[in-house]
XYZ file of C-alpha atoms in Angstrom:
299
model
C 46.641 -41.935 -2.058
C 49.619 -40.556 -0.140
C 52.125 -38.693 -2.288
C 55.731 -39.362 -1.379
C 57.733 -38.705 -4.547
C 57.127 -35.794 -6.926
C 58.684 -35.332 -10.349
C 59.149 -31.710 -11.440
C 59.669 -30.823 -15.094
C 61.254 -27.398 -15.384
C 62.347 -27.610 -11.762
C 65.690 -25.889 -12.364
C 64.081 -22.674 -13.577
C 63.086 -19.519 -11.689
C 59.706 -20.733 -10.409
C 60.722 -24.378 -10.350
C 63.639 -23.815 -7.992
C 61.307 -22.270 -5.423
C 58.744 -25.068 -5.758
C 61.424 -27.752 -5.455
C 62.848 -26.098 -2.321
C 59.414 -25.983 -0.691
C 58.668 -29.595 -1.617
C 62.016 -30.616 -0.147
C 61.320 -28.681 3.053
C 57.901 -30.335 3.314
C 59.534 -33.759 3.293
C 58.691 -34.930 -0.210
C 61.213 -36.803 -2.308
C 61.704 -34.700 -5.422
C 63.014 -35.711 -8.833
C 63.976 -32.804 -11.071
C 64.157 -33.491 -14.800
C 66.488 -31.313 -16.839
C 68.291 -31.418 -20.163
C 71.348 -29.729 -18.656
C 72.393 -30.952 -15.218
C 74.630 -27.916 -14.756
C 71.563 -25.650 -14.614
C 70.232 -27.580 -11.623
C 73.442 -27.713 -9.584
C 71.944 -25.336 -6.988
C 69.337 -28.014 -6.181
C 71.661 -30.988 -5.814
C 72.582 -30.189 -2.199
C 68.952 -30.281 -1.049
C 68.610 -33.495 1.014
C 65.498 -34.927 -0.663
C 66.217 -33.849 -4.245
C 67.444 -35.987 -7.123
C 68.464 -34.277 -10.376
C 68.119 -36.396 -13.491
C 69.092 -35.612 -17.070
C 66.222 -36.407 -19.416
C 65.362 -35.781 -23.043
C 61.651 -35.031 -22.705
C 61.312 -35.125 -26.482
C 61.423 -38.910 -26.101
C 58.330 -40.619 -24.709
C 60.429 -43.593 -23.610
C 62.899 -41.365 -21.759
C 60.050 -39.477 -20.121
C 58.357 -42.711 -19.097
C 61.565 -44.089 -17.567
C 62.165 -40.845 -15.672
C 58.628 -40.661 -14.260
C 58.502 -44.292 -13.202
C 58.117 -44.636 -9.437
C 56.764 -41.119 -8.917
C 53.400 -40.414 -7.292
C 52.781 -36.959 -8.782
C 54.101 -34.731 -11.547
C 54.440 -30.950 -11.764
C 54.930 -29.466 -15.225
C 56.522 -26.009 -15.330
C 58.090 -26.150 -18.777
C 57.518 -22.989 -20.769
C 59.203 -20.445 -23.035
C 58.587 -16.752 -23.675
C 60.257 -16.748 -27.089
C 60.455 -19.335 -29.844
C 63.950 -20.469 -30.794
C 64.668 -23.107 -33.409
C 62.920 -26.363 -32.479
C 61.693 -24.838 -29.205
C 58.383 -23.591 -30.553
C 55.272 -22.630 -28.626
C 53.439 -25.537 -30.265
C 56.058 -28.045 -29.151
C 56.702 -26.752 -25.637
C 53.260 -25.529 -24.557
C 50.989 -27.966 -26.415
C 52.754 -31.169 -27.440
C 54.839 -31.705 -24.291
C 51.871 -31.361 -21.880
C 49.803 -33.697 -24.053
C 52.529 -36.347 -24.121
C 53.206 -35.883 -20.419
C 49.570 -36.487 -19.532
C 49.575 -39.572 -21.736
C 52.684 -40.967 -20.034
C 51.172 -40.262 -16.594
C 48.054 -42.188 -17.582
C 50.120 -45.109 -18.867
C 52.166 -45.260 -15.657
C 49.182 -44.830 -13.355
C 50.427 -41.492 -12.001
C 47.097 -39.802 -11.414
C 48.197 -36.474 -9.863
C 49.306 -33.775 -12.319
C 49.831 -30.064 -11.653
C 50.383 -27.837 -14.671
C 51.588 -24.255 -15.131
C 49.735 -22.283 -17.786
C 49.443 -18.488 -18.092
C 46.934 -15.827 -17.155
C 44.758 -14.736 -20.100
C 45.610 -17.823 -22.122
C 42.755 -18.544 -24.492
C 41.811 -19.934 -27.881
C 41.275 -16.446 -29.295
C 44.055 -14.647 -27.399
C 46.057 -12.127 -29.455
C 49.464 -13.847 -29.180
C 50.822 -17.233 -30.203
C 52.215 -17.590 -26.680
C 48.809 -17.269 -25.017
C 47.023 -19.396 -27.616
C 49.594 -22.185 -27.245
C 49.200 -22.112 -23.463
C 45.452 -22.568 -23.937
C 46.068 -25.489 -26.278
C 48.205 -27.117 -23.590
C 45.395 -26.736 -21.059
C 42.939 -28.324 -23.472
C 45.334 -31.175 -24.256
C 45.871 -32.274 -20.666
C 42.216 -31.723 -19.759
C 41.359 -34.497 -22.197
C 42.880 -36.872 -19.632
C 40.809 -35.554 -16.712
C 38.751 -38.762 -16.451
C 41.889 -40.700 -15.502
C 44.018 -38.000 -13.884
C 43.522 -35.547 -11.016
C 44.654 -32.333 -12.693
C 45.154 -28.835 -11.306
C 46.062 -25.948 -13.622
C 47.585 -22.665 -12.471
C 47.433 -19.459 -14.508
C 49.648 -16.796 -12.920
C 50.140 -13.180 -13.881
C 53.755 -12.026 -14.196
C 55.869 -13.546 -11.409
C 58.457 -11.502 -9.541
C 61.165 -12.336 -7.037
C 64.913 -12.660 -6.637
C 66.271 -13.830 -9.995
C 63.205 -12.862 -12.041
C 63.622 -11.729 -15.643
C 60.984 -8.993 -15.406
C 61.648 -6.379 -12.721
C 65.358 -7.188 -12.732
C 65.464 -6.374 -16.442
C 63.989 -2.934 -15.834
C 66.381 -2.417 -12.920
C 69.327 -3.092 -15.226
C 67.990 -0.723 -17.879
C 67.389 2.004 -15.288
C 70.936 1.648 -13.941
C 72.517 1.814 -17.410
C 70.414 4.277 -19.397
C 69.176 7.831 -18.788
C 65.926 7.173 -20.673
C 63.530 4.192 -20.567
C 61.702 3.682 -23.859
C 58.642 1.686 -22.918
C 56.398 -0.220 -25.297
C 52.762 -0.674 -24.204
C 53.209 1.563 -21.117
C 49.532 1.255 -20.158
C 49.453 -2.558 -20.255
C 48.119 -3.879 -16.950
C 49.673 -6.557 -14.750
C 48.906 -8.136 -11.380
C 52.361 -9.329 -10.275
C 52.588 -12.184 -7.809
C 55.581 -13.151 -5.675
C 57.325 -16.372 -6.695
C 57.179 -17.654 -3.097
C 53.387 -17.319 -3.120
C 53.144 -19.198 -6.415
C 55.387 -21.959 -5.087
C 53.343 -22.259 -1.897
C 50.122 -22.524 -3.909
C 51.551 -25.515 -5.791
C 52.706 -27.256 -2.609
C 49.441 -26.579 -0.784
C 47.429 -27.933 -3.697
C 49.457 -31.092 -4.179
C 47.466 -33.336 -1.802
C 44.403 -31.131 -1.368
C 41.524 -32.956 -3.065
C 39.522 -29.714 -3.179
C 41.927 -28.506 -5.900
C 41.521 -31.522 -8.172
C 40.123 -30.856 -11.645
C 40.246 -27.100 -11.130
C 41.954 -24.148 -12.807
C 43.250 -21.281 -10.672
C 44.211 -17.757 -11.641
C 47.043 -16.348 -9.538
C 47.637 -12.634 -9.064
C 48.993 -10.335 -6.409
C 46.972 -7.911 -4.275
C 47.343 -4.940 -6.645
C 47.088 -4.094 -10.352
C 49.703 -1.847 -12.003
C 50.358 -0.407 -15.442
C 53.756 -1.184 -16.909
C 54.712 2.478 -16.502
C 53.808 2.324 -12.793
C 55.952 -0.790 -12.315
C 58.948 0.886 -13.917
C 58.440 3.929 -11.688
C 58.319 1.702 -8.585
C 61.620 0.096 -9.600
C 63.116 3.566 -10.020
C 61.901 4.581 -6.568
C 63.384 1.461 -4.969
C 66.738 2.085 -6.685
C 66.659 5.764 -5.791
C 67.058 6.783 -9.413
C 64.893 8.887 -11.684
C 64.801 8.393 -15.425
C 62.706 9.805 -18.215
C 60.050 7.292 -19.338
C 59.043 7.572 -22.978
C 55.867 5.587 -23.562
C 55.340 4.320 -27.092
C 51.991 4.159 -28.861
C 50.729 0.905 -30.338
C 52.461 1.084 -33.756
C 55.789 2.131 -32.242
C 55.500 -0.592 -29.587
C 55.432 -3.160 -32.383
C 58.377 -1.459 -34.087
C 60.312 -1.759 -30.825
C 59.304 -5.416 -30.521
C 60.508 -6.081 -34.069
C 63.840 -4.386 -33.423
C 64.432 -6.258 -30.169
C 63.627 -9.621 -31.790
C 66.966 -9.483 -33.574
C 69.092 -8.700 -30.547
C 70.917 -11.519 -28.721
C 68.698 -12.909 -25.986
C 65.463 -11.539 -27.478
C 64.518 -9.082 -24.760
C 61.124 -8.641 -26.409
C 59.283 -9.774 -29.531
C 56.200 -8.662 -31.409
C 54.412 -11.670 -29.930
C 55.198 -10.354 -26.428
C 53.645 -7.045 -27.448
C 50.548 -8.879 -28.688
C 50.259 -10.591 -25.280
C 50.056 -7.149 -23.693
C 46.999 -6.307 -25.786
C 44.931 -7.959 -23.029
C 45.123 -6.958 -19.360
C 47.135 -9.515 -17.416
C 44.817 -9.423 -14.400
C 42.674 -12.002 -12.611
C 38.900 -12.159 -12.661
C 38.532 -13.143 -9.010
C 40.422 -13.361 -5.724
C 42.689 -16.332 -5.037
C 40.684 -19.344 -3.899
C 40.744 -20.049 -0.173
C 41.705 -23.689 -0.608
C 45.123 -22.628 -1.946
C 45.914 -21.222 1.496
C 47.947 -18.179 0.441
C 47.622 -14.438 1.046
C 49.816 -12.831 -1.650
C 52.460 -10.452 -0.399
C 52.538 -6.908 -1.858
C 55.204 -6.208 -4.439
C 56.423 -3.114 -2.578
C 57.178 -5.229 0.507
C 59.387 -7.667 -1.414
C 61.379 -6.013 -4.191
C 63.600 -3.773 -2.011
C 65.075 -6.982 -0.563
C 66.599 -8.012 -3.884
C 66.690 -5.073 -6.300
C 69.104 -3.176 -4.036
C 71.509 -6.104 -3.654
């Protein structure tokens, strides 16, 4: 089956915007579903992109929005729970209902974003809910061609990870760092986006799960130091032990914007690194972090 029109849920977000741009450049017709059209205004000018307001909490609305599409990419996710936006709802129930709607409409191609180290017995609600979402959509694998991606932390222009540390470094003389020895394998957002596009019509990727990580593993302290070096600033890093890391997470839970929560700290109890190199069929060679971040952290 030739794929001509792709529906992207979460397409207005950080990763989604890059995927949508690459799909557009590759000649696909792209339909971006969003609850707030204003958040997707940067995509409206792309020639092959249609932005549609949709309440994905409604099966009927989701079905109407997906009608006429040949493939679906689900990127919806949250780092923090807020009101009705719970991990259970966003990471488990929405993927399950989405897969069901795809089956009902005969849309057999589904690509889904999960998270590295997601698992049934993972230490955080975030990671456990991501695993539940994987299990839910995998139940439809007899009818759908599903590919699941599990990236480590994703960096790039507009990210909420390295940019956050850059802001802290610029404003404060001291960086108080919870879980300083937590390990990450950051991957560039452009590489993640390319992996999705390359996999879309590649039958070798059907019914497979892929871990995505960059070429190098870092501790959180090392990442903060790299950001300092790029900015040309030196700050004192105070690394917190495990109990104090949770105290910091608790304190930050009650600040506007929730910079960190205790559940985020629990996620860092497991190393956020891949178990194997990126599969050849994805056709990407991840770019090193040091080669990318000077382009946007200094602007």
